[in-house]
Short mmCIF file of C-alpha atoms in Angstrom, two decimals:
data_model
loop_
_atom_site.label_atom_id
_atom_site.label_comp_id
_atom_site.label_asym_id
_atom_site.label_seq_id
_atom_site.Cartn_x
_atom_site.Cartn_y
_atom_site.Cartn_z
CA MET A 22 -16.06 65.67 -90.02
CA PRO A 23 -14.08 64.96 -86.83
CA ALA A 24 -13.72 61.33 -85.82
CA VAL A 25 -15.76 60.16 -82.88
CA GLY A 26 -14.57 57.82 -80.16
CA ILE A 27 -11.04 59.30 -80.21
CA VAL A 28 -8.89 59.40 -77.12
CA ILE A 29 -9.25 62.84 -75.57
CA GLY A 30 -5.81 63.81 -74.36
CA ASP A 31 -2.56 61.86 -74.56
CA GLY A 32 -3.79 58.74 -72.82
CA LYS A 33 -1.62 59.46 -69.77
CA ARG A 34 -3.46 62.40 -68.26
CA GLU A 35 -4.04 62.54 -64.52
CA TYR A 36 -6.80 64.79 -63.25
CA PRO A 37 -6.34 66.57 -59.89
CA GLY A 38 -8.91 65.86 -57.23
CA LYS A 39 -9.50 64.14 -53.92
CA LEU A 40 -12.11 62.04 -52.21
CA THR A 41 -14.27 64.74 -50.64
CA PRO A 42 -16.97 64.15 -48.00
CA TYR A 43 -19.45 65.61 -50.50
CA VAL A 44 -18.76 63.03 -53.20
CA THR A 45 -18.56 60.21 -50.64
CA VAL A 46 -22.02 60.98 -49.24
CA THR A 47 -23.41 61.50 -52.73
CA CYS A 48 -22.14 58.13 -53.93
CA ILE A 49 -23.42 56.36 -50.79
CA VAL A 50 -26.92 57.78 -51.35
CA ALA A 51 -26.87 56.88 -55.05
CA ALA A 52 -25.61 53.37 -54.31
CA MET A 53 -28.77 52.80 -52.27
CA GLY A 54 -30.35 52.06 -55.65
CA GLY A 55 -28.91 48.59 -55.24
CA LEU A 56 -31.09 47.97 -52.17
CA ILE A 57 -34.22 47.39 -54.24
CA PHE A 58 -32.47 44.83 -56.45
CA GLY A 59 -30.93 43.01 -53.50
CA TYR A 60 -34.09 43.07 -51.39
CA ASP A 61 -36.04 41.44 -54.19
CA ILE A 62 -33.40 38.75 -54.79
CA GLY A 63 -33.42 37.88 -51.09
CA ILE A 64 -37.15 38.09 -50.49
CA SER A 65 -38.34 35.96 -53.42
CA GLY A 66 -36.80 32.64 -52.44
CA GLY A 67 -37.75 32.98 -48.77
CA VAL A 68 -41.38 33.83 -49.45
CA THR A 69 -41.80 30.82 -51.74
CA THR A 70 -40.91 28.47 -48.85
CA MET A 71 -43.60 29.90 -46.54
CA GLU A 72 -46.44 27.38 -46.32
CA SER A 73 -49.18 30.00 -46.09
CA PHE A 74 -47.90 31.64 -49.29
CA GLN A 75 -47.67 28.29 -51.10
CA LYS A 76 -51.14 27.24 -49.95
CA LYS A 77 -52.73 30.50 -51.19
CA PHE A 78 -51.01 30.96 -54.54
CA PHE A 79 -49.21 27.69 -55.44
CA PRO A 80 -51.23 24.81 -53.95
CA SER A 81 -49.58 22.17 -56.16
CA VAL A 82 -46.19 23.02 -54.63
CA TYR A 83 -47.70 22.90 -51.15
CA GLU A 84 -49.17 19.45 -51.82
CA LYS A 85 -45.77 18.18 -52.99
CA GLN A 86 -44.25 19.53 -49.80
CA GLN A 87 -46.77 17.72 -47.63
CA SER A 88 -46.62 14.43 -49.54
CA ASP A 89 -44.53 11.61 -48.14
CA HIS A 90 -44.60 9.89 -51.50
CA GLU A 91 -42.70 12.46 -53.53
CA SER A 92 -40.30 10.39 -55.61
CA SER A 93 -37.41 12.85 -55.54
CA LYS A 94 -36.49 15.75 -53.28
CA TYR A 95 -34.86 17.35 -56.33
CA CYS A 96 -38.33 17.94 -57.85
CA ARG A 97 -40.28 19.22 -54.84
CA PHE A 98 -40.38 22.83 -56.08
CA ASP A 99 -40.63 22.17 -59.83
CA SER A 100 -43.54 24.46 -60.77
CA ILE A 101 -43.86 26.67 -63.86
CA SER A 102 -46.10 29.19 -62.07
CA LEU A 103 -43.72 29.42 -59.11
CA THR A 104 -40.71 30.15 -61.32
CA LEU A 105 -42.77 32.63 -63.35
CA PHE A 106 -43.46 34.51 -60.11
CA THR A 107 -39.72 34.88 -59.57
CA SER A 108 -38.54 35.42 -63.13
CA SER A 109 -41.27 37.72 -64.51
CA LEU A 110 -39.54 40.65 -62.80
CA TYR A 111 -36.40 40.21 -64.90
CA LEU A 112 -38.35 40.05 -68.14
CA ALA A 113 -39.91 43.41 -67.25
CA ALA A 114 -36.49 44.83 -66.35
CA LEU A 115 -35.22 43.74 -69.75
CA CYS A 116 -38.08 45.51 -71.55
CA SER A 117 -37.58 48.74 -69.59
CA CYS A 118 -33.87 48.98 -70.44
CA VAL A 119 -34.42 50.61 -73.84
CA VAL A 120 -36.63 53.34 -72.37
CA ALA A 121 -34.26 53.76 -69.43
CA SER A 122 -31.33 54.28 -71.83
CA TYR A 123 -33.15 57.14 -73.57
CA VAL A 124 -34.22 58.78 -70.29
CA THR A 125 -30.71 58.46 -68.83
CA ARG A 126 -29.11 60.04 -71.89
CA GLU A 127 -31.62 62.84 -72.59
CA PHE A 128 -32.80 63.82 -69.10
CA GLY A 129 -29.97 62.73 -66.81
CA ARG A 130 -29.23 59.93 -64.37
CA LYS A 131 -31.34 61.43 -61.57
CA LEU A 132 -34.68 61.16 -63.38
CA SER A 133 -33.97 57.56 -64.30
CA MET A 134 -33.34 56.73 -60.62
CA LEU A 135 -36.53 58.57 -59.59
CA LEU A 136 -38.69 56.64 -62.08
CA GLY A 137 -37.11 53.39 -60.91
CA GLY A 138 -37.96 54.11 -57.28
CA VAL A 139 -41.57 55.11 -58.02
CA LEU A 140 -42.26 52.03 -60.17
CA PHE A 141 -40.69 49.71 -57.59
CA CYS A 142 -42.79 51.28 -54.84
CA ALA A 143 -46.00 50.68 -56.82
CA GLY A 144 -45.04 47.04 -57.44
CA ALA A 145 -44.24 46.46 -53.77
CA LEU A 146 -47.64 47.77 -52.67
CA LEU A 147 -49.48 45.61 -55.21
CA ASN A 148 -47.59 42.50 -54.07
CA GLY A 149 -48.16 43.23 -50.41
CA PHE A 150 -51.94 43.44 -50.91
CA ALA A 151 -52.16 40.62 -53.49
CA THR A 152 -55.15 38.27 -53.35
CA ALA A 153 -54.57 36.42 -56.63
CA VAL A 154 -51.64 35.18 -58.70
CA TRP A 155 -52.25 37.80 -61.41
CA MET A 156 -51.74 40.56 -58.82
CA LEU A 157 -48.43 38.98 -57.84
CA ILE A 158 -47.29 38.83 -61.46
CA VAL A 159 -48.35 42.42 -62.28
CA GLY A 160 -46.62 43.59 -59.11
CA ARG A 161 -43.48 41.73 -60.12
CA LEU A 162 -43.60 43.38 -63.55
CA LEU A 163 -43.74 46.84 -61.95
CA LEU A 164 -40.82 45.88 -59.70
CA GLY A 165 -38.93 44.82 -62.82
CA PHE A 166 -39.56 48.11 -64.60
CA GLY A 167 -38.17 49.89 -61.55
CA ILE A 168 -35.06 47.71 -61.41
CA GLY A 169 -34.46 48.28 -65.14
CA PHE A 170 -34.27 52.04 -64.57
CA THR A 171 -32.10 51.96 -61.44
CA ASN A 172 -29.66 49.34 -62.75
CA GLN A 173 -29.25 51.46 -65.88
CA SER A 174 -28.52 54.72 -64.10
CA VAL A 175 -26.87 53.99 -60.74
CA PRO A 176 -23.63 52.30 -61.97
CA LEU A 177 -23.15 55.10 -64.54
CA TYR A 178 -23.81 57.75 -61.90
CA LEU A 179 -21.25 56.27 -59.52
CA SER A 180 -18.55 55.86 -62.19
CA GLU A 181 -19.02 59.46 -63.36
CA MET A 182 -19.09 61.05 -59.90
CA ALA A 183 -16.14 59.20 -58.38
CA PRO A 184 -12.52 60.41 -58.75
CA TYR A 185 -10.88 57.87 -61.08
CA LYS A 186 -8.43 56.69 -58.38
CA PHE A 187 -11.36 55.69 -56.14
CA ARG A 188 -13.84 54.74 -58.86
CA GLY A 189 -13.69 51.02 -58.12
CA ALA A 190 -14.42 51.29 -54.40
CA LEU A 191 -17.23 53.84 -54.79
CA ASN A 192 -18.86 51.99 -57.68
CA ILE A 193 -18.87 48.76 -55.67
CA GLY A 194 -21.10 50.61 -53.23
CA PHE A 195 -23.88 49.56 -55.63
CA GLN A 196 -23.05 45.88 -55.16
CA LEU A 197 -22.66 46.45 -51.40
CA SER A 198 -26.21 47.80 -51.31
CA ILE A 199 -27.40 44.75 -53.22
CA THR A 200 -25.80 42.46 -50.62
CA ILE A 201 -27.29 44.52 -47.76
CA GLY A 202 -30.69 44.23 -49.42
CA ILE A 203 -30.30 40.44 -49.71
CA LEU A 204 -29.24 40.11 -46.06
CA VAL A 205 -32.07 42.31 -44.74
CA ALA A 206 -34.58 40.36 -46.84
CA ASN A 207 -33.32 37.02 -45.49
CA VAL A 208 -33.50 38.22 -41.88
CA LEU A 209 -37.02 39.60 -42.37
CA ASN A 210 -38.16 36.38 -44.04
CA PHE A 211 -36.92 34.41 -41.03
CA PHE A 212 -38.92 36.49 -38.54
CA PHE A 213 -41.99 37.14 -40.69
CA SER A 214 -42.37 33.40 -41.34
CA LYS A 215 -43.08 32.95 -37.61
CA ILE A 216 -46.05 35.35 -37.52
CA ARG A 217 -49.21 33.55 -36.48
CA GLY A 218 -52.04 33.67 -38.97
CA GLY A 219 -49.77 33.07 -41.97
CA TRP A 220 -49.73 36.66 -43.28
CA GLY A 221 -46.01 37.31 -42.77
CA TRP A 222 -45.40 36.98 -46.51
CA ARG A 223 -47.40 40.21 -47.02
CA LEU A 224 -44.90 42.08 -44.83
CA SER A 225 -41.98 40.51 -46.71
CA LEU A 226 -43.30 41.52 -50.13
CA GLY A 227 -44.75 44.87 -49.04
CA GLY A 228 -41.55 45.73 -47.17
CA ALA A 229 -39.94 46.48 -50.55
CA VAL A 230 -41.60 49.90 -50.24
CA VAL A 231 -38.86 50.96 -47.80
CA PRO A 232 -35.83 50.60 -50.14
CA ALA A 233 -37.99 52.03 -52.95
CA LEU A 234 -38.65 55.18 -50.90
CA ILE A 235 -34.94 55.49 -50.04
CA ILE A 236 -33.87 55.68 -53.70
CA THR A 237 -36.91 57.81 -54.64
CA VAL A 238 -36.15 60.46 -52.01
CA GLY A 239 -32.41 60.10 -52.64
CA SER A 240 -32.81 60.84 -56.35
CA LEU A 241 -34.59 64.10 -55.51
CA ILE A 242 -31.71 65.44 -53.40
CA LEU A 243 -28.76 64.12 -55.41
CA PRO A 244 -26.88 66.43 -57.79
CA ASP A 245 -26.59 65.42 -61.43
CA THR A 246 -23.18 64.31 -62.71
CA PRO A 247 -20.93 66.78 -64.59
CA ASN A 248 -20.86 64.29 -67.48
CA SER A 249 -24.64 64.39 -67.74
CA MET A 250 -24.71 68.18 -67.49
CA VAL A 251 -22.13 68.51 -70.25
CA GLU A 252 -24.08 66.02 -72.35
CA ARG A 253 -27.09 68.36 -72.10
CA GLY A 254 -25.07 71.54 -72.85
CA GLN A 255 -24.86 72.91 -69.28
CA PHE A 256 -21.12 73.63 -69.44
CA GLU A 257 -20.80 76.37 -66.79
CA LEU A 258 -22.96 74.48 -64.32
CA ALA A 259 -20.95 71.32 -64.98
CA GLU A 260 -17.63 73.09 -64.30
CA LYS A 261 -18.96 74.56 -61.05
CA LYS A 262 -20.25 71.16 -59.96
CA LEU A 263 -16.98 69.45 -60.91
CA ARG A 264 -15.01 71.85 -58.67
CA LYS A 265 -17.26 70.97 -55.75
CA ILE A 266 -17.05 67.23 -56.42
CA ARG A 267 -13.26 67.12 -56.86
CA GLY A 268 -12.52 69.55 -54.03
CA VAL A 269 -10.07 71.58 -56.15
CA ASP A 270 -10.30 74.64 -58.42
CA ASP A 271 -8.05 73.23 -61.14
CA VAL A 272 -10.54 71.16 -63.16
CA GLU A 273 -9.82 72.74 -66.53
CA ASP A 274 -8.27 69.63 -68.10
CA GLU A 275 -11.07 67.34 -66.97
CA ILE A 276 -13.92 69.67 -67.99
CA ASN A 277 -12.31 70.28 -71.38
CA ASP A 278 -12.01 66.55 -71.96
CA LEU A 279 -15.65 66.08 -70.94
CA ILE A 280 -16.75 68.80 -73.36
CA ALA A 281 -14.62 67.34 -76.16
CA ALA A 282 -16.07 63.89 -75.52
CA SER A 283 -19.57 65.39 -75.48
CA GLU A 284 -19.01 67.18 -78.79
CA ALA A 285 -17.82 63.90 -80.28
CA SER A 286 -20.85 62.09 -78.91
CA LYS A 287 -23.24 64.59 -80.53
CA LEU A 288 -21.94 63.53 -83.93
CA VAL A 289 -23.44 60.13 -83.23
CA GLU A 290 -27.08 60.24 -84.31
CA HIS A 291 -27.80 56.58 -83.68
CA PRO A 292 -25.83 55.30 -80.66
CA TRP A 293 -27.48 51.86 -80.83
CA ARG A 294 -26.45 51.41 -84.46
CA ASN A 295 -23.06 52.93 -83.64
CA LEU A 296 -22.38 50.12 -81.17
CA LEU A 297 -22.01 47.77 -84.13
CA GLN A 298 -19.08 49.71 -85.60
CA ARG A 299 -15.77 47.89 -85.66
CA LYS A 300 -14.03 50.33 -83.29
CA TYR A 301 -16.58 49.54 -80.57
CA ARG A 302 -16.15 45.78 -80.90
CA PRO A 303 -14.27 45.36 -77.58
CA HIS A 304 -16.81 47.53 -75.72
CA LEU A 305 -19.76 45.60 -77.14
CA THR A 306 -18.09 42.26 -76.40
CA VAL A 307 -17.56 43.18 -72.75
CA ALA A 308 -21.07 44.68 -72.49
CA ILE A 309 -22.50 41.33 -73.62
CA LEU A 310 -20.20 38.76 -72.03
CA ILE A 311 -19.44 40.17 -68.56
CA PRO A 312 -23.09 40.42 -67.38
CA SER A 313 -23.91 37.11 -69.07
CA PHE A 314 -21.01 35.38 -67.36
CA GLN A 315 -22.00 37.01 -64.05
CA GLN A 316 -25.28 35.10 -64.10
CA LEU A 317 -23.72 31.90 -65.44
CA THR A 318 -21.65 31.67 -62.26
CA GLY A 319 -24.88 30.28 -60.79
CA ILE A 320 -25.05 32.92 -58.06
CA ASN A 321 -28.75 33.59 -58.45
CA VAL A 322 -29.39 29.88 -58.02
CA ILE A 323 -28.04 30.37 -54.51
CA MET A 324 -29.51 33.80 -53.78
CA PHE A 325 -32.98 33.35 -55.33
CA TYR A 326 -33.52 29.88 -54.09
CA ALA A 327 -31.20 29.52 -51.09
CA PRO A 328 -34.05 28.63 -48.71
CA VAL A 329 -35.57 26.32 -51.36
CA LEU A 330 -32.19 24.71 -52.01
CA PHE A 331 -31.40 24.19 -48.33
CA GLN A 332 -34.87 22.78 -47.75
CA THR A 333 -34.36 20.45 -50.70
CA ILE A 334 -31.16 19.03 -49.20
CA GLY A 335 -32.83 18.25 -45.90
CA PHE A 336 -33.00 21.44 -43.82
CA GLY A 337 -36.27 22.30 -42.11
CA SER A 338 -38.06 25.50 -43.13
CA ASP A 339 -36.58 27.60 -40.28
CA ALA A 340 -33.12 26.11 -40.74
CA ALA A 341 -33.29 26.82 -44.47
CA LEU A 342 -34.12 30.49 -43.90
CA MET A 343 -31.40 30.80 -41.26
CA SER A 344 -28.85 29.24 -43.63
CA ALA A 345 -29.84 31.86 -46.20
CA VAL A 346 -29.12 34.53 -43.56
CA VAL A 347 -25.65 33.03 -43.04
CA THR A 348 -24.87 33.17 -46.77
CA GLY A 349 -26.17 36.76 -46.79
CA LEU A 350 -23.71 37.72 -44.04
CA VAL A 351 -20.85 36.09 -45.95
CA ASN A 352 -21.94 37.95 -49.08
CA LEU A 353 -21.85 41.28 -47.25
CA GLY A 354 -18.45 40.66 -45.62
CA ALA A 355 -16.80 39.55 -48.86
CA THR A 356 -18.13 42.61 -50.71
CA MET A 357 -16.31 44.77 -48.16
CA VAL A 358 -13.11 42.93 -49.12
CA SER A 359 -13.72 43.91 -52.74
CA ILE A 360 -14.25 47.57 -51.80
CA TYR A 361 -10.90 47.52 -50.00
CA GLY A 362 -8.96 45.71 -52.70
CA VAL A 363 -10.38 46.62 -56.10
CA ASP A 364 -8.30 49.80 -56.48
CA LYS A 365 -5.25 48.20 -54.81
CA TRP A 366 -5.09 44.77 -56.45
CA GLY A 367 -6.90 45.49 -59.69
CA ARG A 368 -9.91 44.00 -61.45
CA ARG A 369 -8.22 41.06 -63.17
CA LEU A 370 -6.72 39.57 -60.01
CA LEU A 371 -10.08 39.56 -58.23
CA PHE A 372 -11.83 38.08 -61.29
CA LEU A 373 -9.33 35.23 -61.60
CA GLU A 374 -9.02 34.40 -57.90
CA GLY A 375 -12.78 34.46 -57.50
CA GLY A 376 -13.23 32.17 -60.50
CA PHE A 377 -10.80 29.59 -59.13
CA GLN A 378 -12.45 29.64 -55.69
CA MET A 379 -15.96 29.30 -57.17
CA LEU A 380 -14.85 26.37 -59.33
CA ILE A 381 -13.45 24.43 -56.36
CA SER A 382 -16.51 25.05 -54.17
CA GLN A 383 -19.04 24.18 -56.91
CA VAL A 384 -17.33 20.84 -57.58
CA ALA A 385 -17.27 20.17 -53.81
CA VAL A 386 -21.00 20.95 -53.44
CA ALA A 387 -21.83 18.71 -56.41
CA ALA A 388 -19.80 15.88 -54.89
CA ALA A 389 -21.39 16.32 -51.44
CA ILE A 390 -24.96 16.38 -52.75
CA GLY A 391 -24.29 13.59 -55.24
CA ALA A 392 -22.80 11.33 -52.58
CA LYS A 393 -25.86 11.57 -50.31
CA PHE A 394 -28.75 12.10 -52.72
CA GLY A 395 -27.50 10.16 -55.74
CA VAL A 396 -29.76 10.36 -58.78
CA ASP A 397 -32.99 9.26 -57.14
CA GLY A 398 -33.04 12.17 -54.67
CA ASN A 399 -33.79 10.11 -51.57
CA PRO A 400 -30.97 10.54 -49.05
CA GLY A 401 -32.57 9.05 -45.97
CA ASP A 402 -31.49 10.63 -42.71
CA LEU A 403 -28.99 13.45 -43.14
CA PRO A 404 -26.38 13.87 -40.38
CA LYS A 405 -25.70 17.32 -38.98
CA TRP A 406 -22.08 17.33 -40.14
CA TYR A 407 -23.24 16.84 -43.71
CA ALA A 408 -25.44 19.94 -43.61
CA ILE A 409 -22.57 21.95 -42.13
CA VAL A 410 -20.21 20.84 -44.93
CA VAL A 411 -22.70 21.83 -47.66
CA VAL A 412 -23.33 25.26 -46.10
CA LEU A 413 -19.56 25.78 -45.63
CA PHE A 414 -18.76 25.20 -49.31
CA ILE A 415 -21.71 27.31 -50.42
CA CYS A 416 -20.38 30.12 -48.20
CA ILE A 417 -16.91 29.76 -49.78
CA TYR A 418 -18.58 30.03 -53.17
CA VAL A 419 -20.65 33.08 -52.18
CA ALA A 420 -17.56 34.82 -50.76
CA ALA A 421 -15.66 34.25 -54.01
CA PHE A 422 -18.50 35.72 -56.07
CA ALA A 423 -18.97 38.66 -53.71
CA TRP A 424 -15.43 39.95 -54.10
CA SER A 425 -15.12 39.20 -57.81
CA TRP A 426 -17.90 38.70 -60.35
CA GLY A 427 -20.57 40.28 -58.15
CA PRO A 428 -19.27 43.85 -57.92
CA LEU A 429 -16.95 43.73 -60.95
CA GLY A 430 -19.76 42.54 -63.20
CA TRP A 431 -21.31 45.99 -62.73
CA LEU A 432 -18.14 48.04 -62.29
CA VAL A 433 -16.10 47.05 -65.35
CA PRO A 434 -18.81 47.58 -68.00
CA SER A 435 -19.83 50.94 -66.49
CA GLU A 436 -16.29 52.35 -66.68
CA ILE A 437 -15.14 51.30 -70.17
CA PHE A 438 -17.68 53.01 -72.48
CA PRO A 439 -16.92 56.33 -74.24
CA LEU A 440 -19.57 59.01 -73.71
CA GLU A 441 -21.05 58.75 -77.21
CA ILE A 442 -22.24 55.17 -76.63
CA ARG A 443 -22.33 55.09 -72.82
CA SER A 444 -26.10 55.03 -72.21
CA ALA A 445 -26.78 52.58 -75.05
CA ALA A 446 -23.92 50.27 -74.05
CA GLN A 447 -24.95 50.31 -70.38
CA SER A 448 -28.44 49.36 -71.54
CA VAL A 449 -26.94 46.37 -73.35
CA THR A 450 -25.16 45.40 -70.12
CA VAL A 451 -28.34 45.58 -68.04
CA SER A 452 -30.33 43.80 -70.77
CA MET A 453 -27.91 40.88 -70.94
CA ASN A 454 -27.88 40.63 -67.16
CA MET A 455 -31.67 40.51 -67.08
CA ILE A 456 -31.96 38.05 -69.98
CA PHE A 457 -29.72 35.51 -68.29
CA THR A 458 -31.23 36.19 -64.87
CA PHE A 459 -34.69 35.57 -66.32
CA VAL A 460 -33.68 32.39 -68.13
CA ILE A 461 -31.83 30.91 -65.14
CA ALA A 462 -34.60 31.85 -62.71
CA GLN A 463 -37.20 30.33 -65.04
CA VAL A 464 -35.45 27.01 -65.66
CA PHE A 465 -33.45 26.46 -62.45
CA LEU A 466 -36.03 24.39 -60.56
CA MET A 467 -36.66 22.33 -63.69
CA MET A 468 -32.89 21.86 -64.16
CA LEU A 469 -32.50 20.87 -60.49
CA CYS A 470 -35.24 18.27 -61.01
CA HIS A 471 -33.63 16.76 -64.13
CA MET A 472 -29.88 17.47 -63.79
CA LYS A 473 -29.84 16.96 -60.01
CA PHE A 474 -26.39 17.50 -58.46
CA GLY A 475 -24.96 17.82 -61.99
CA LEU A 476 -26.41 21.33 -62.05
CA PHE A 477 -23.42 22.58 -60.05
CA ILE A 478 -21.03 20.98 -62.56
CA PHE A 479 -22.96 22.82 -65.31
CA PHE A 480 -22.20 26.18 -63.69
CA ALA A 481 -18.62 25.15 -62.84
CA PHE A 482 -17.98 24.62 -66.57
CA PHE A 483 -18.98 28.21 -67.32
CA VAL A 484 -16.73 29.47 -64.52
CA VAL A 485 -13.81 27.91 -66.40
CA VAL A 486 -14.95 29.57 -69.66
CA MET A 487 -15.35 33.02 -68.12
CA SER A 488 -12.01 32.86 -66.28
CA THR A 489 -10.31 32.00 -69.56
CA PHE A 490 -11.95 35.02 -71.21
CA VAL A 491 -10.77 37.34 -68.42
CA TYR A 492 -7.21 36.00 -68.55
CA PHE A 493 -6.79 36.52 -72.29
CA PHE A 494 -9.19 39.28 -73.30
CA LEU A 495 -10.02 41.63 -70.41
CA PRO A 496 -7.47 44.43 -69.87
CA GLU A 497 -6.81 45.99 -66.47
CA THR A 498 -8.78 49.25 -65.98
CA ARG A 499 -7.63 50.18 -62.48
CA GLY A 500 -6.61 53.84 -62.12
CA VAL A 501 -7.53 54.85 -65.68
CA PRO A 502 -9.77 57.95 -66.11
CA ILE A 503 -12.97 57.14 -68.03
CA GLU A 504 -12.15 59.69 -70.75
CA GLU A 505 -8.77 57.98 -71.29
CA MET A 506 -10.06 54.40 -71.40
CA ASN A 507 -9.57 53.95 -75.15
CA GLN A 508 -5.82 53.90 -74.52
CA VAL A 509 -6.31 50.62 -72.64
CA TRP A 510 -7.89 49.00 -75.71
CA ARG A 511 -5.25 50.45 -78.04
CA SER A 512 -2.45 48.79 -76.11
CA HIS A 513 -4.16 45.38 -75.75
CA TRP A 514 -2.64 42.48 -77.70
CA TYR A 515 -5.95 41.53 -79.32
CA TRP A 516 -8.34 44.49 -79.17
CA SER A 517 -5.78 46.95 -80.60
CA ARG A 518 -6.64 45.69 -84.09
CA PHE A 519 -10.16 47.10 -83.71
CA VAL A 520 -9.51 50.40 -81.88
CA LYS A 521 -7.57 52.88 -84.00
#
């Protein structure tokens, strides 16, 4: 029986091809799948600061807000039901990952994106018309199922469609869409919160239908990837499609390597069980640690709860939402830096620089909040310069994440898996991301209440841990074709002992 997981080719093969307008447009449309994820991240925190929304669904939080006797500003938003509203989505996304992995492998990336868009659309409508907390939660669960499917399929789709020399920039289009979604959500929250009658939150939540329709319609017009076609035995169609994507006729080497990798993958009857084999140890390690570390940077503390956080440290409701818009703009701009530099400077450099910058800014934010709020959470009057300093350091932190762990947390796992375990391993990546997103979203407000400014030191510690892991254990994958990726592990000082 032939061995599976072997390097197809000599490990130094370069496939001909160029960045065609066709593949550029295709990848841009596919990357729109990130809009639904980003829109939800941005909309959730803003909606929870709207008084009309609090009064209707979370009256205990509203009463804390109105009370002048609240003992600590750190604890103003500490509510189990409020955090469940935010985090239930990520629990649903986690549960849908297993089904999404099967659909992506057996029926192609397109169908997985389509299902994700339809489910997200249904959840958005239910949330927009919600009259009770249970409707909010069920709507959030549907949104989560949709995100589970799109986050499973879109990064794989982009990595497989893009020429390997431009894979980093095109794949980061997914993260760029996430940042655009966050920014649009923050801007809409700001304006919808001013609607008289207090029903602006319905527009914020129901507005998620728009990005859902974009990815739903997009999935219907997108071509399937040659990798997926080969995986389902459509060899001639895959070769024809590959010629169109690469913009050259000479695709024989690449299609042969895809077919060889597909034949090897068919020998694997149980890809989930196969992940546990020794030769896949580096792949499984990265699939688990990179998405986990991405959430332990603390980014979703900022993005979920930016308006809540800014309101906690003394901003008014409008000022808090506007500050969230500012961080959204920084997030978008820094992601553009990553698109420019990821295939020029490499993955490791961006990871390490971003980690150092996040560490410095997190310590600075902890010191600034600790100096004014102390442990009792009563700062008195806050001067304007203080608010500017806090927002400045948070923006430095967001910029660092947006050109490092944000996009690379999705890019690197999606490009390192051999075809025989690709869908299952990507499912592990999405699952770990959702597990840690769920846990952090669920406990953040409680942690803020009890750990106070020390919460930022908590996340700074993990930034040190993850930067150490990248420095010693993550190889550079820039400019390496996906089918040749095993050569990277074979030449690594540590992982070479596992990959034969």
